Coordinates of C-alpha atoms in Angstrom, one line a residue:
X862 CA 71.2 -12.6 -32.0
X863 CA 67.6 -12.6 -33.5
X864 CA 64.5 -11.6 -31.4
X865 CA 61.1 -12.0 -32.2
X866 CA 59.8 -8.7 -30.7
X867 CA 58.3 -6.7 -33.7
X868 CA 57.7 -3.1 -34.2
X869 CA 59.6 0.1 -33.0
X870 CA 62.8 -2.0 -31.7
X871 CA 65.3 0.8 -32.9
X872 CA 67.7 1.8 -29.5
X873 CA 66.0 -0.9 -27.7
X874 CA 69.1 -2.9 -25.9
X875 CA 69.3 -6.3 -26.2
X876 CA 68.7 -7.2 -22.7
X877 CA 65.5 -5.5 -22.8
X878 CA 64.6 -7.6 -26.1
X879 CA 65.3 -11.0 -24.6
X880 CA 63.1 -10.0 -21.6
X881 CA 60.3 -9.7 -23.8
X882 CA 61.3 -12.3 -26.4
X883 CA 60.9 -14.5 -23.3
X884 CA 57.1 -13.8 -23.2
X885 CA 57.0 -16.0 -25.8
X886 CA 57.2 -19.1 -23.7
X887 CA 54.8 -18.3 -21.2
X888 CA 51.4 -20.2 -20.8
X889 CA 48.8 -18.7 -18.5
X890 CA 46.4 -20.7 -16.9
X891 CA 42.8 -21.5 -18.3
X892 CA 41.2 -19.1 -14.9
X893 CA 43.9 -16.0 -16.0
X894 CA 42.7 -13.1 -18.1
X895 CA 45.9 -11.4 -17.8
X896 CA 48.3 -12.3 -14.8
X897 CA 49.6 -10.1 -12.1
X898 CA 53.4 -10.9 -12.9
X899 CA 52.7 -10.5 -16.7
X900 CA 51.6 -6.8 -16.0
X901 CA 54.3 -6.1 -13.5
X902 CA 56.6 -7.3 -16.1
X903 CA 55.3 -4.9 -18.8
X904 CA 54.8 -1.9 -16.6
X905 CA 58.5 -1.9 -15.8
X906 CA 59.5 -2.4 -19.4
X907 CA 57.1 0.1 -20.9
X908 CA 58.1 2.6 -18.2
X909 CA 62.2 2.2 -19.4
X910 CA 61.6 2.3 -22.5
X911 CA 58.8 5.2 -22.6
X912 CA 56.8 3.0 -25.3
X913 CA 53.7 1.3 -25.2
X914 CA 54.0 -2.5 -25.5
X915 CA 51.4 -4.6 -27.0
X916 CA 51.0 -8.6 -26.6
X917 CA 48.6 -11.1 -28.1
X918 CA 47.2 -13.9 -26.2
X919 CA 45.0 -16.6 -27.6
X920 CA 42.1 -18.6 -25.9
X921 CA 44.7 -21.6 -25.0
X922 CA 46.9 -18.8 -23.1
X923 CA 49.5 -18.6 -25.2
X924 CA 51.3 -15.4 -26.4
X925 CA 51.8 -15.2 -29.9
X926 CA 53.0 -11.9 -30.8
X927 CA 54.8 -9.2 -28.8
X928 CA 55.3 -5.7 -30.4
X929 CA 56.5 -2.3 -29.0
X930 CA 55.5 1.2 -30.0
X931 CA 55.8 4.8 -29.5
X932 CA 55.5 6.7 -26.3
X933 CA 51.6 7.4 -27.3
X934 CA 50.8 4.3 -29.7
X935 CA 51.5 0.8 -31.1
X936 CA 50.5 -0.4 -34.3
X937 CA 47.6 -2.8 -33.8
X938 CA 47.6 -6.3 -36.0
X939 CA 44.9 -8.1 -37.6
X940 CA 45.9 -11.4 -36.0
X941 CA 43.2 -13.8 -36.7
X942 CA 43.4 -17.4 -35.9
X943 CA 39.9 -18.2 -37.5
X944 CA 39.2 -17.6 -41.5
X945 CA 35.8 -16.0 -40.9
X946 CA 36.1 -12.3 -40.9
X947 CA 32.8 -11.9 -39.0
X948 CA 33.7 -13.9 -35.9
X949 CA 36.1 -13.3 -33.0
X950 CA 39.6 -13.7 -34.0
X951 CA 40.5 -16.1 -31.0
X952 CA 43.3 -14.0 -29.9
X953 CA 43.0 -10.7 -27.5
X954 CA 45.2 -7.6 -27.3
X955 CA 46.6 -6.2 -24.3
X956 CA 48.9 -3.1 -24.6
X957 CA 50.1 -0.4 -22.1
X958 CA 49.8 3.3 -21.9
X959 CA 53.0 4.9 -20.3
X960 CA 51.5 8.1 -19.3
X961 CA 49.7 6.3 -16.4
X962 CA 46.1 6.3 -18.1
X963 CA 44.5 2.9 -18.5
X964 CA 41.4 4.2 -20.6
X965 CA 40.5 2.8 -24.2
X966 CA 41.0 5.1 -26.7
X967 CA 39.2 5.6 -29.7
X968 CA 41.6 4.2 -32.1
X969 CA 41.9 1.2 -29.3
X970 CA 37.8 0.8 -29.9
X971 CA 38.1 1.0 -33.6
X972 CA 40.5 -1.7 -34.0
X973 CA 38.7 -4.0 -31.8
X974 CA 35.8 -3.6 -34.1
X975 CA 37.8 -3.9 -37.4
X976 CA 40.4 -6.7 -36.2
X977 CA 37.7 -8.9 -34.1
X978 CA 39.6 -9.2 -31.0
X979 CA 38.3 -11.3 -28.3
X980 CA 39.1 -8.4 -26.4
X981 CA 40.9 -5.3 -26.0
X982 CA 42.7 -4.5 -23.0
X983 CA 44.8 -1.1 -21.9
X984 CA 47.1 -1.2 -18.9
X985 CA 48.0 2.3 -17.7
X986 CA 51.5 2.4 -16.3
X987 CA 53.8 4.8 -13.9
X988 CA 56.9 4.8 -12.4
X989 CA 57.3 1.0 -13.5
X990 CA 54.0 -0.4 -11.9
X991 CA 50.4 -0.7 -13.5
X992 CA 47.8 1.2 -12.3
X993 CA 44.7 0.7 -13.7
X994 CA 43.0 -1.7 -16.4
X995 CA 40.2 -1.1 -18.9
X996 CA 38.7 -3.8 -21.3
X997 CA 36.2 -3.8 -23.9
X998 CA 34.3 -6.6 -25.9
X999 CA 32.4 -6.9 -28.8
X1000 CA 28.5 -8.0 -28.5
X1001 CA 25.7 -8.8 -30.7
X1002 CA 25.7 -6.4 -33.9
X1003 CA 29.7 -5.7 -33.1
X1004 CA 28.7 -2.9 -30.5
X1005 CA 31.2 -2.4 -28.0
X1006 CA 30.9 -3.4 -24.2
X1007 CA 33.0 -1.4 -22.6
X1008 CA 34.2 -2.2 -18.6
X1009 CA 34.8 0.6 -15.9
X1010 CA 38.7 1.0 -15.3
X1011 CA 39.6 -1.8 -12.5
X1012 CA 42.8 -2.1 -10.1
X1013 CA 45.4 -3.7 -11.9
X1014 CA 45.5 -6.3 -8.7
X1015 CA 41.6 -6.7 -8.5
X1016 CA 40.6 -7.5 -12.2
X1017 CA 37.5 -9.6 -12.5
X1018 CA 39.2 -12.0 -14.4
X1019 CA 36.5 -14.9 -14.7
X1020 CA 34.1 -12.7 -15.6
X1021 CA 36.3 -11.3 -18.9
X1022 CA 36.9 -14.8 -19.5
X1023 CA 33.3 -15.6 -19.6
X1024 CA 32.5 -12.4 -21.3
X1025 CA 34.7 -13.6 -24.2
X1026 CA 32.7 -16.8 -24.7
X1027 CA 29.7 -15.0 -24.7
X1028 CA 30.8 -12.6 -27.2
X1029 CA 31.4 -15.6 -29.1
X1030 CA 28.4 -16.7 -29.0
X1031 CA 27.1 -13.7 -30.3
X1032 CA 29.2 -12.3 -33.0
X1033 CA 29.3 -13.1 -36.4
X1034 CA 27.3 -16.5 -35.6
X1035 CA 24.6 -16.3 -38.3
X1036 CA 27.7 -15.5 -40.7
X1037 CA 29.8 -18.4 -39.6
X1038 CA 26.8 -20.6 -40.2
X1039 CA 26.8 -19.5 -43.7
X1040 CA 30.3 -20.3 -44.0
X1041 CA 30.3 -23.9 -43.2
X1042 CA 29.6 -26.7 -40.6
X1043 CA 32.0 -25.1 -38.2
X1044 CA 34.6 -27.9 -38.4
X1045 CA 38.6 -26.4 -38.5
X1046 CA 40.5 -27.0 -41.5
X1047 CA 43.1 -29.3 -40.8
X1048 CA 46.2 -29.7 -43.3
X1049 CA 48.3 -33.1 -42.3
X1050 CA 52.4 -33.3 -42.2
X1051 CA 54.5 -36.5 -42.1
X1052 CA 58.2 -37.8 -42.7
X1053 CA 57.0 -41.7 -42.7
X1054 CA 55.1 -43.0 -45.3
X1055 CA 51.6 -42.4 -47.1
X1056 CA 49.8 -45.0 -45.1
X1057 CA 50.9 -43.4 -41.9
X1058 CA 49.6 -39.8 -43.5
X1059 CA 46.1 -41.5 -44.5
X1060 CA 45.6 -43.5 -40.9
X1061 CA 46.2 -39.7 -39.5
X1062 CA 43.7 -38.1 -42.0
X1063 CA 41.1 -40.7 -40.2
X1064 CA 42.0 -39.5 -36.8
X1065 CA 42.0 -36.0 -37.6
X1066 CA 38.3 -36.8 -39.1
X1067 CA 37.0 -38.9 -35.7
X1068 CA 38.0 -35.8 -33.9
X1069 CA 35.6 -33.5 -36.0
X1070 CA 38.2 -31.7 -38.3
X1071 CA 38.0 -31.8 -41.9
X1072 CA 41.3 -32.4 -44.0
X1073 CA 42.1 -30.0 -46.5
X1074 CA 45.6 -31.0 -47.7
X1075 CA 48.1 -33.7 -46.7
X1076 CA 52.0 -33.6 -47.1
X1077 CA 54.8 -35.9 -47.1
X1078 CA 58.8 -35.0 -46.8
X1079 CA 61.1 -38.0 -46.4
X1080 CA 63.6 -37.0 -44.0
X1081 CA 66.2 -39.6 -42.5
X1082 CA 65.5 -37.8 -38.9
X1083 CA 63.9 -34.9 -37.6
X1084 CA 65.0 -31.2 -37.9
X1085 CA 65.3 -30.4 -34.3
X1086 CA 64.0 -26.8 -34.2
X1087 CA 61.5 -27.0 -36.7
X1088 CA 61.0 -31.0 -37.2
X1089 CA 60.6 -30.5 -41.3
X1090 CA 63.6 -27.5 -42.0
X1091 CA 63.2 -24.2 -42.6
X1092 CA 62.7 -24.2 -46.0
X1093 CA 60.1 -27.1 -46.0
X1094 CA 58.2 -24.7 -43.2
X1095 CA 57.9 -21.7 -45.7
X1096 CA 56.4 -23.8 -48.4
X1097 CA 53.9 -25.2 -45.9
X1098 CA 53.1 -21.9 -44.5
X1099 CA 52.0 -21.0 -47.8
X1100 CA 50.5 -24.0 -48.4
X1101 CA 48.2 -23.6 -45.1
X1102 CA 47.5 -19.9 -46.0
X1103 CA 46.8 -21.1 -49.8
X1104 CA 44.1 -24.0 -48.2
X1105 CA 42.9 -21.7 -45.7
X1106 CA 43.8 -24.1 -42.9
X1107 CA 43.0 -23.4 -39.1
X1108 CA 45.1 -26.2 -38.2
X1109 CA 48.4 -28.0 -38.8
X1110 CA 48.7 -32.0 -37.8
X1111 CA 52.2 -33.5 -37.5
X1112 CA 52.1 -37.3 -38.1
X1113 CA 55.0 -37.6 -35.2
X1114 CA 55.6 -36.2 -31.8
X1115 CA 56.7 -32.8 -31.4
X1116 CA 58.3 -31.3 -28.6
X1117 CA 57.2 -28.1 -27.1
X1118 CA 60.1 -26.0 -28.7
X1119 CA 59.0 -27.3 -32.4
X1120 CA 55.2 -26.5 -31.7
X1121 CA 55.8 -22.9 -30.7
X1122 CA 58.6 -22.2 -33.8
X1123 CA 56.2 -24.0 -36.1
X1124 CA 53.6 -21.8 -34.8
X1125 CA 55.6 -18.7 -35.7
X1126 CA 56.3 -19.5 -39.2
X1127 CA 53.0 -21.3 -40.3
X1128 CA 50.7 -18.9 -38.1
X1129 CA 48.2 -21.6 -37.5
X1130 CA 47.8 -23.7 -34.9
X1131 CA 49.8 -26.5 -34.6
X1132 CA 49.2 -30.0 -33.0
X1133 CA 51.2 -33.7 -33.3
X1134 CA 49.8 -37.2 -33.6
X1135 CA 50.0 -37.8 -30.0
X1136 CA 47.6 -34.4 -29.0
X1137 CA 45.3 -35.5 -31.8
X1138 CA 44.8 -38.8 -30.1
X1139 CA 44.4 -37.2 -26.6
X1140 CA 41.5 -35.3 -28.2
X1141 CA 39.7 -37.9 -29.5
X1142 CA 39.9 -39.9 -26.1
X1143 CA 38.9 -36.9 -24.4
X1144 CA 35.8 -36.7 -26.5
X1145 CA 35.0 -40.3 -26.2
X1146 CA 35.7 -40.8 -22.3
X1147 CA 32.1 -41.6 -20.7
X1148 CA 33.6 -43.6 -17.6
X1149 CA 34.6 -42.2 -14.6
X1150 CA 37.9 -44.0 -15.1
X1151 CA 38.2 -43.4 -18.4
X1152 CA 38.0 -39.3 -17.9
X1153 CA 40.5 -39.8 -15.0
X1154 CA 42.9 -41.9 -17.2
X1155 CA 42.5 -39.5 -20.1
X1156 CA 43.0 -36.5 -17.8
X1157 CA 45.9 -38.2 -16.5
X1158 CA 47.6 -38.9 -19.8
X1159 CA 46.8 -35.0 -20.9
X1160 CA 48.8 -33.9 -18.1
X1161 CA 51.7 -36.2 -18.6
X1162 CA 51.7 -35.0 -22.2
X1163 CA 51.7 -31.1 -21.2
X1164 CA 54.0 -31.7 -18.3
X1165 CA 56.6 -32.8 -20.8
X1166 CA 56.4 -29.4 -22.8
X1167 CA 56.6 -27.2 -20.6
X1168 CA 58.9 -24.2 -21.5
X1169 CA 60.5 -22.1 -19.2
X1170 CA 60.7 -17.9 -19.8
X1171 CA 64.2 -17.6 -19.1
X1172 CA 64.8 -15.1 -16.4
X1173 CA 61.6 -13.0 -17.2
X1174 CA 58.8 -14.4 -14.8
X1175 CA 61.4 -16.4 -12.9
X1176 CA 62.6 -16.0 -9.1
X1177 CA 65.0 -18.8 -9.4
X1178 CA 67.5 -17.2 -11.7
X1179 CA 69.5 -15.5 -9.0
X1180 CA 70.8 -11.9 -9.0
X1181 CA 69.6 -8.5 -7.4
X1182 CA 65.7 -8.2 -7.5
X1183 CA 64.9 -12.0 -7.5
X1184 CA 65.5 -12.9 -3.7
X1185 CA 62.8 -13.6 -1.5
X1186 CA 60.0 -16.0 -0.7
X1187 CA 58.2 -17.4 -4.2
X1188 CA 58.8 -19.6 -7.1
X1189 CA 59.0 -19.1 -10.5
X1190 CA 55.9 -19.4 -12.9
X1191 CA 57.1 -22.0 -14.6
X1192 CA 57.9 -24.1 -11.6
X1193 CA 54.2 -23.1 -10.2
X1194 CA 52.8 -24.5 -13.4
X1195 CA 54.8 -27.8 -13.1
X1196 CA 54.0 -28.3 -9.2
X1197 CA 50.2 -27.7 -10.0
X1198 CA 50.5 -30.3 -12.7
X1199 CA 52.7 -32.7 -10.5
X1200 CA 49.5 -32.2 -7.7
X1201 CA 47.1 -33.1 -9.8
X1202 CA 48.7 -36.1 -11.3
X1203 CA 49.2 -37.4 -7.8
X1204 CA 45.6 -36.9 -6.9
X1205 CA 44.9 -38.6 -10.5
X1206 CA 47.2 -41.4 -9.8
X1207 CA 45.3 -41.6 -6.1
X1208 CA 41.7 -42.0 -7.2
X1209 CA 42.9 -44.5 -10.4
X1210 CA 44.6 -46.7 -7.8
X1211 CA 41.4 -46.8 -5.7
X1212 CA 39.1 -47.9 -8.8
X1213 CA 42.0 -50.4 -9.9
X1214 CA 41.6 -51.9 -6.0
X1215 CA 37.7 -52.2 -6.8
X1216 CA 38.8 -53.8 -10.3
X1217 CA 41.1 -56.2 -8.4
X1218 CA 38.6 -57.4 -6.6
X1219 CA 36.4 -58.2 -8.9
X1220 CA 38.9 -59.8 -10.9
X1221 CA 39.5 -62.1 -7.9
X1222 CA 36.2 -62.8 -7.6
X1223 CA 36.2 -64.3 -11.0
X1224 CA 39.4 -65.8 -10.6
X1225 CA 37.9 -67.4 -7.3
X1226 CA 34.8 -68.7 -9.4
X1227 CA 37.3 -69.8 -12.1
X1228 CA 35.3 -67.8 -14.4
X1229 CA 37.5 -67.9 -17.8
X1230 CA 37.7 -64.3 -19.6
X1231 CA 37.9 -64.4 -23.3
X1232 CA 39.4 -60.7 -24.3
X1233 CA 38.3 -59.0 -28.0
X1234 CA 41.4 -57.4 -28.9
X1235 CA 42.7 -56.0 -32.0
X1236 CA 43.4 -52.6 -34.2
X1237 CA 41.0 -49.5 -33.5
X1238 CA 38.2 -49.8 -35.6
X1239 CA 38.6 -53.5 -36.7
X1240 CA 35.1 -54.0 -35.5
X1241 CA 35.6 -55.6 -31.8
X1242 CA 32.5 -53.3 -30.5
X1243 CA 30.2 -54.6 -33.3
X1244 CA 31.1 -58.5 -32.9
X1245 CA 30.5 -58.1 -28.8
X1246 CA 27.2 -56.5 -29.8
X1247 CA 26.5 -59.3 -32.5
X1248 CA 27.4 -62.3 -29.8
X1249 CA 26.0 -61.0 -26.8
X1250 CA 22.9 -59.0 -27.9
X1251 CA 24.1 -55.9 -26.2
X1252 CA 24.2 -52.3 -27.3
X1253 CA 27.5 -51.0 -26.9
X1254 CA 28.7 -47.8 -28.8
X1255 CA 29.8 -48.9 -32.1
X1256 CA 30.6 -46.5 -35.2
X1257 CA 32.9 -46.5 -37.9
X1258 CA 35.2 -44.3 -35.8
X1259 CA 38.7 -44.6 -34.4
X1260 CA 38.5 -45.5 -30.8
X1261 CA 34.8 -46.0 -30.5
X1262 CA 35.4 -47.6 -27.2
X1263 CA 37.8 -46.5 -24.6
X1264 CA 36.1 -48.5 -21.6
X1265 CA 36.5 -52.1 -21.0
X1266 CA 33.4 -53.6 -21.5
X1267 CA 32.0 -57.6 -20.5
X1268 CA 29.2 -59.5 -21.0
X1269 CA 28.7 -63.0 -19.5
X1270 CA 28.7 -65.8 -22.3
X1271 CA 27.9 -69.7 -21.9
X1272 CA 29.4 -72.6 -24.2
X1273 CA 27.3 -75.2 -25.4
X1274 CA 28.9 -77.3 -22.7
X1275 CA 27.4 -74.9 -20.3
X1276 CA 30.6 -73.4 -19.5
X1277 CA 30.5 -69.9 -18.3
X1278 CA 33.2 -67.2 -19.7
X1279 CA 33.3 -63.5 -20.0
X1280 CA 33.5 -61.7 -23.3
X1281 CA 35.4 -58.4 -22.7
X1282 CA 35.5 -55.5 -25.0
X1283 CA 39.0 -53.8 -25.0
X1284 CA 40.3 -50.5 -26.0
X1285 CA 41.5 -50.4 -29.9
X1286 CA 45.6 -50.3 -30.3
X1287 CA 47.2 -48.1 -33.0
X1288 CA 50.5 -47.4 -35.0
X1289 CA 52.8 -45.5 -32.6
X1290 CA 50.1 -45.4 -29.5
X1291 CA 51.5 -42.7 -27.1
X1292 CA 53.1 -43.7 -24.2
X1293 CA 51.4 -41.5 -21.8
X1294 CA 48.1 -43.4 -22.9
X1295 CA 49.6 -46.7 -22.4
X1296 CA 50.9 -45.8 -18.9
X1297 CA 47.8 -44.2 -17.9
X1298 CA 45.2 -46.8 -19.5
X1299 CA 47.4 -49.7 -18.1
X1300 CA 44.5 -51.1 -15.8
X1301 CA 42.0 -50.9 -18.9
X1302 CA 44.8 -52.8 -21.4
X1303 CA 45.4 -55.3 -18.5
X1304 CA 41.9 -56.8 -19.1
X1305 CA 44.0 -58.2 -22.3
X1306 CA 46.8 -59.1 -20.4
X1307 CA 45.2 -61.1 -17.9
X1308 CA 42.5 -62.5 -19.9
X1309 CA 42.6 -66.6 -20.5
X1310 CA 41.8 -66.5 -24.4
X1311 CA 42.9 -63.7 -26.8
X1312 CA 40.5 -63.1 -29.5
X1313 CA 42.7 -60.9 -32.1
X1314 CA 40.2 -59.1 -34.3
X1315 CA 42.0 -58.2 -37.5
X1316 CA 39.7 -56.0 -40.2
X1317 CA 40.1 -57.9 -43.7
X1318 CA 38.8 -55.0 -45.7
X1319 CA 42.3 -53.1 -44.8
X1320 CA 45.0 -53.3 -47.0
X1321 CA 47.4 -52.8 -44.1
X1322 CA 45.9 -55.7 -42.6
X1323 CA 49.2 -57.1 -42.0
X1324 CA 50.9 -54.2 -40.5
X1325 CA 47.9 -53.6 -38.0
X1326 CA 48.0 -57.0 -37.1
X1327 CA 51.9 -56.4 -36.1
X1328 CA 51.2 -53.4 -34.4
X1329 CA 48.5 -55.3 -32.0
X1330 CA 51.4 -57.7 -31.4
X1331 CA 53.8 -55.0 -30.3
X1332 CA 51.1 -53.6 -27.9
X1333 CA 50.6 -57.2 -26.4
X1334 CA 54.1 -57.8 -26.1
X1335 CA 54.7 -54.8 -24.3
X1336 CA 51.9 -55.3 -21.7
X1337 CA 53.1 -59.1 -21.0
X1338 CA 50.0 -60.6 -22.9
X1339 CA 52.3 -63.3 -24.9
X1340 CA 51.2 -66.5 -23.2
X1341 CA 47.9 -67.0 -23.6
X1342 CA 46.0 -68.9 -26.0
X1343 CA 45.2 -67.1 -29.1
X1344 CA 42.1 -67.3 -31.2
X1345 CA 42.6 -65.4 -35.0
X1346 CA 39.8 -63.7 -36.5
X1347 CA 39.3 -61.8 -39.9
X1348 CA 36.3 -59.8 -39.5
X1349 CA 34.2 -57.5 -42.3
X1350 CA 34.9 -60.7 -44.8
X1351 CA 31.6 -59.2 -46.5
X1352 CA 33.2 -56.1 -47.4
X1353 CA 35.9 -58.1 -49.6
X1354 CA 37.8 -61.4 -50.3
X1355 CA 40.2 -61.5 -47.6
X1356 CA 42.8 -64.0 -47.8
X1357 CA 43.2 -65.9 -44.4
X1358 CA 47.0 -65.5 -44.3
X1359 CA 46.9 -66.4 -40.3
X1360 CA 46.6 -70.5 -39.9
X1361 CA 43.2 -71.2 -38.6
X1362 CA 42.0 -67.7 -38.7
X1363 CA 38.0 -67.4 -38.6
X1364 CA 36.5 -65.5 -41.4
X1365 CA 33.3 -63.7 -40.2
X1366 CA 31.1 -60.5 -40.6
X1367 CA 30.3 -59.3 -37.6
X1368 CA 27.7 -56.9 -39.6
X1369 CA 26.1 -59.8 -41.2
X1370 CA 26.4 -62.7 -38.7
X1371 CA 28.6 -64.5 -41.2
X1372 CA 30.5 -67.3 -39.7
X1373 CA 29.6 -66.3 -35.7
X1374 CA 28.7 -69.3 -35.2
X1375 CA 32.5 -70.7 -36.5
X1376 CA 33.9 -68.3 -34.2
X1377 CA 31.7 -69.5 -30.9
X1378 CA 32.3 -73.1 -31.6
X1379 CA 36.4 -72.0 -31.7
X1380 CA 36.1 -70.2 -28.2
X1381 CA 34.3 -73.3 -26.5
X1382 CA 37.2 -75.7 -28.3
X1383 CA 39.6 -73.2 -26.7
X1384 CA 38.0 -73.1 -23.4
X1385 CA 37.3 -76.7 -23.2
X1386 CA 41.3 -77.4 -24.1
X1387 CA 42.4 -75.5 -20.9
X1388 CA 39.1 -75.8 -18.6
X1389 CA 36.8 -78.8 -18.4
X1390 CA 34.6 -80.8 -15.5
X1391 CA 36.6 -83.1 -13.3
X1392 CA 35.3 -85.5 -10.3
X1393 CA 37.3 -85.7 -7.6
X1394 CA 36.5 -88.7 -4.8
X1395 CA 37.8 -87.6 -1.6
X1396 CA 37.7 -90.1 1.6
X1397 CA 36.1 -89.2 4.7
X1398 CA 39.9 -89.9 6.2
X1399 CA 41.2 -87.0 3.8
X1400 CA 38.3 -84.6 4.3
X1401 CA 40.3 -81.5 4.4
X1402 CA 41.8 -82.0 1.1
X1403 CA 37.8 -80.6 0.1
X1404 CA 39.1 -77.2 1.5
X1405 CA 42.3 -76.6 -0.7
X1406 CA 40.6 -77.7 -4.1
X1407 CA 37.2 -75.9 -3.8
X1408 CA 39.1 -72.3 -4.3
X1409 CA 40.9 -73.8 -7.6
X1410 CA 37.6 -74.1 -9.7
X1411 CA 33.6 -73.7 -9.9
X1412 CA 32.1 -76.2 -8.2
X1413 CA 29.3 -78.1 -10.3
X1414 CA 27.9 -80.7 -7.8
X1415 CA 29.0 -82.1 -4.4
X1416 CA 27.3 -85.5 -3.2
X1417 CA 28.4 -87.3 0.2
X1418 CA 28.5 -90.9 -0.5
X1419 CA 29.4 -94.4 1.7
X1420 CA 33.1 -93.9 1.2
X1421 CA 33.3 -90.1 1.4
X1422 CA 32.5 -87.3 -0.8
X1423 CA 32.2 -86.4 -4.9
X1424 CA 32.7 -83.4 -5.9
X1425 CA 32.8 -82.2 -9.6
X1426 CA 34.1 -78.9 -10.3
X1427 CA 34.9 -77.2 -13.8
X1428 CA 38.7 -76.5 -13.4
X1429 CA 41.9 -75.2 -15.2
X1430 CA 43.6 -78.3 -16.2
X1431 CA 47.0 -77.6 -14.8
X1432 CA 45.4 -77.2 -11.4
X1433 CA 43.9 -80.5 -12.0
X1434 CA 47.0 -81.9 -12.4
X1435 CA 49.0 -80.4 -9.9
X1436 CA 46.0 -81.9 -7.4
X1437 CA 47.0 -85.5 -9.0
X1438 CA 50.5 -84.8 -8.7
X1439 CA 50.3 -84.1 -5.1
X1440 CA 47.3 -86.7 -3.7
X1441 CA 47.8 -89.2 -6.7
X1442 CA 45.5 -90.9 -9.3
X1443 CA 43.2 -92.5 -6.8
X1444 CA 41.7 -89.2 -6.1
X1445 CA 40.1 -89.3 -9.5
X1446 CA 36.8 -90.8 -10.0
X1447 CA 37.5 -93.7 -12.2
X1448 CA 40.8 -94.5 -11.5

């Protein structure tokens, strides 16, 4: 069996290589510089081999390289995640000293300067146990900050992680500003269509990346290990190197194993379409509810991609040395995620109860809701601003709006309604987002009228409209009255392919009067003023019909009470069927 452990592996038993190889599946927590479990494992293996062992850890807590040396040194590797040689590499190097001395050597400090590690750490190990630890950092002017040796079980992890961020702020910053604007250089890879890749490019640019290349490989089905196959992955690695890419973004959802395997081949950070969209949502979320929803979606995504470390850091595998209290690191991560997800769901449920109360208040007052729905960046927020005079954030970006925003409007017939802007839809919308944002998306499902806004300037308008219909069907929003709107008609000459569609330009105001008239006409067809005449002998009927609509006027006459209400047509017909046509004025 082939293992990914590098360096001096001659004479090392397969069982030991397997233990070290399993380190690639470990993920450190955000607040961990060097976990005790990892130090104990390195100490045990290093002493058993009487060789130095080095591991390279990214700022995301991922172990990206494991190497074995001799009894006195280990080859230190130039492992950079940044193309700018003056900046820190975004990787810290941790290695053992099997002689028990945890002091950093001159060679270690020299490598720190040359390879621009985030940190260089030495762990003195003896008799299978860690003893002490010393760490060094680069500071301004490439000077070295050397910490005093610390007991292995009392590491100042937070201070060391904070120092990495401080060093990153100081080291090579001037040179970095000369190199470029600091955006990550992204290469895109897809297997579906060029149109889908073009949309992925828009997403990447929205997230703040610079797209330097995109590649398409037609495949009937993805490869289980690398998604695109080994040969194509090796070609892509050369493309990433030639284009000086920092990140490779795949247009489909990847498994945790595929991400790990691809990063080993490509030597750059790898994310998928779902992770990219989640990153955009994290940037855009502004309300408390939006931030909670994004965090929940991220945790749902992450929990499905936790990869175990085999038997390496596990107490659940059984056998000698694994019995006793405790749990595996993998199970600990899963438990923490489950606990946090439970807390997020509880807080979101509380917000949903508040939303439900507001919704019931609207229903009690019979205030109709008109929801603007459509593909992301179709111009919904700009349209809301144009119709209501609001200043909702509206930019030529994907997912500029995450939180449902409502504004009160009135038709020429003095019928009040709420106009609501909703989060945009997109192809392959991650299921984690649909579930996390369900309460927000349900604003569309519970609306009385849906205004479906399509981007008339997009060559993919029909496909985007199909995507909107699919998401609405998933939300159960299929019965409401609909108004088709083709926006951005000033940017081209759109063909009104949808029967009765209203052509508008939210930017110039063209066609907005026609849209308002269409909304008023649609509301009038479903809600209208009705006057009931309730005789004093049947006075109890008033208590039943008042909650059904908004009371416009109520007058007591000699024969009874005349009450005029703005009421849904279905409710009015139900009252008439129950109490007869005599209850209507003029019958």
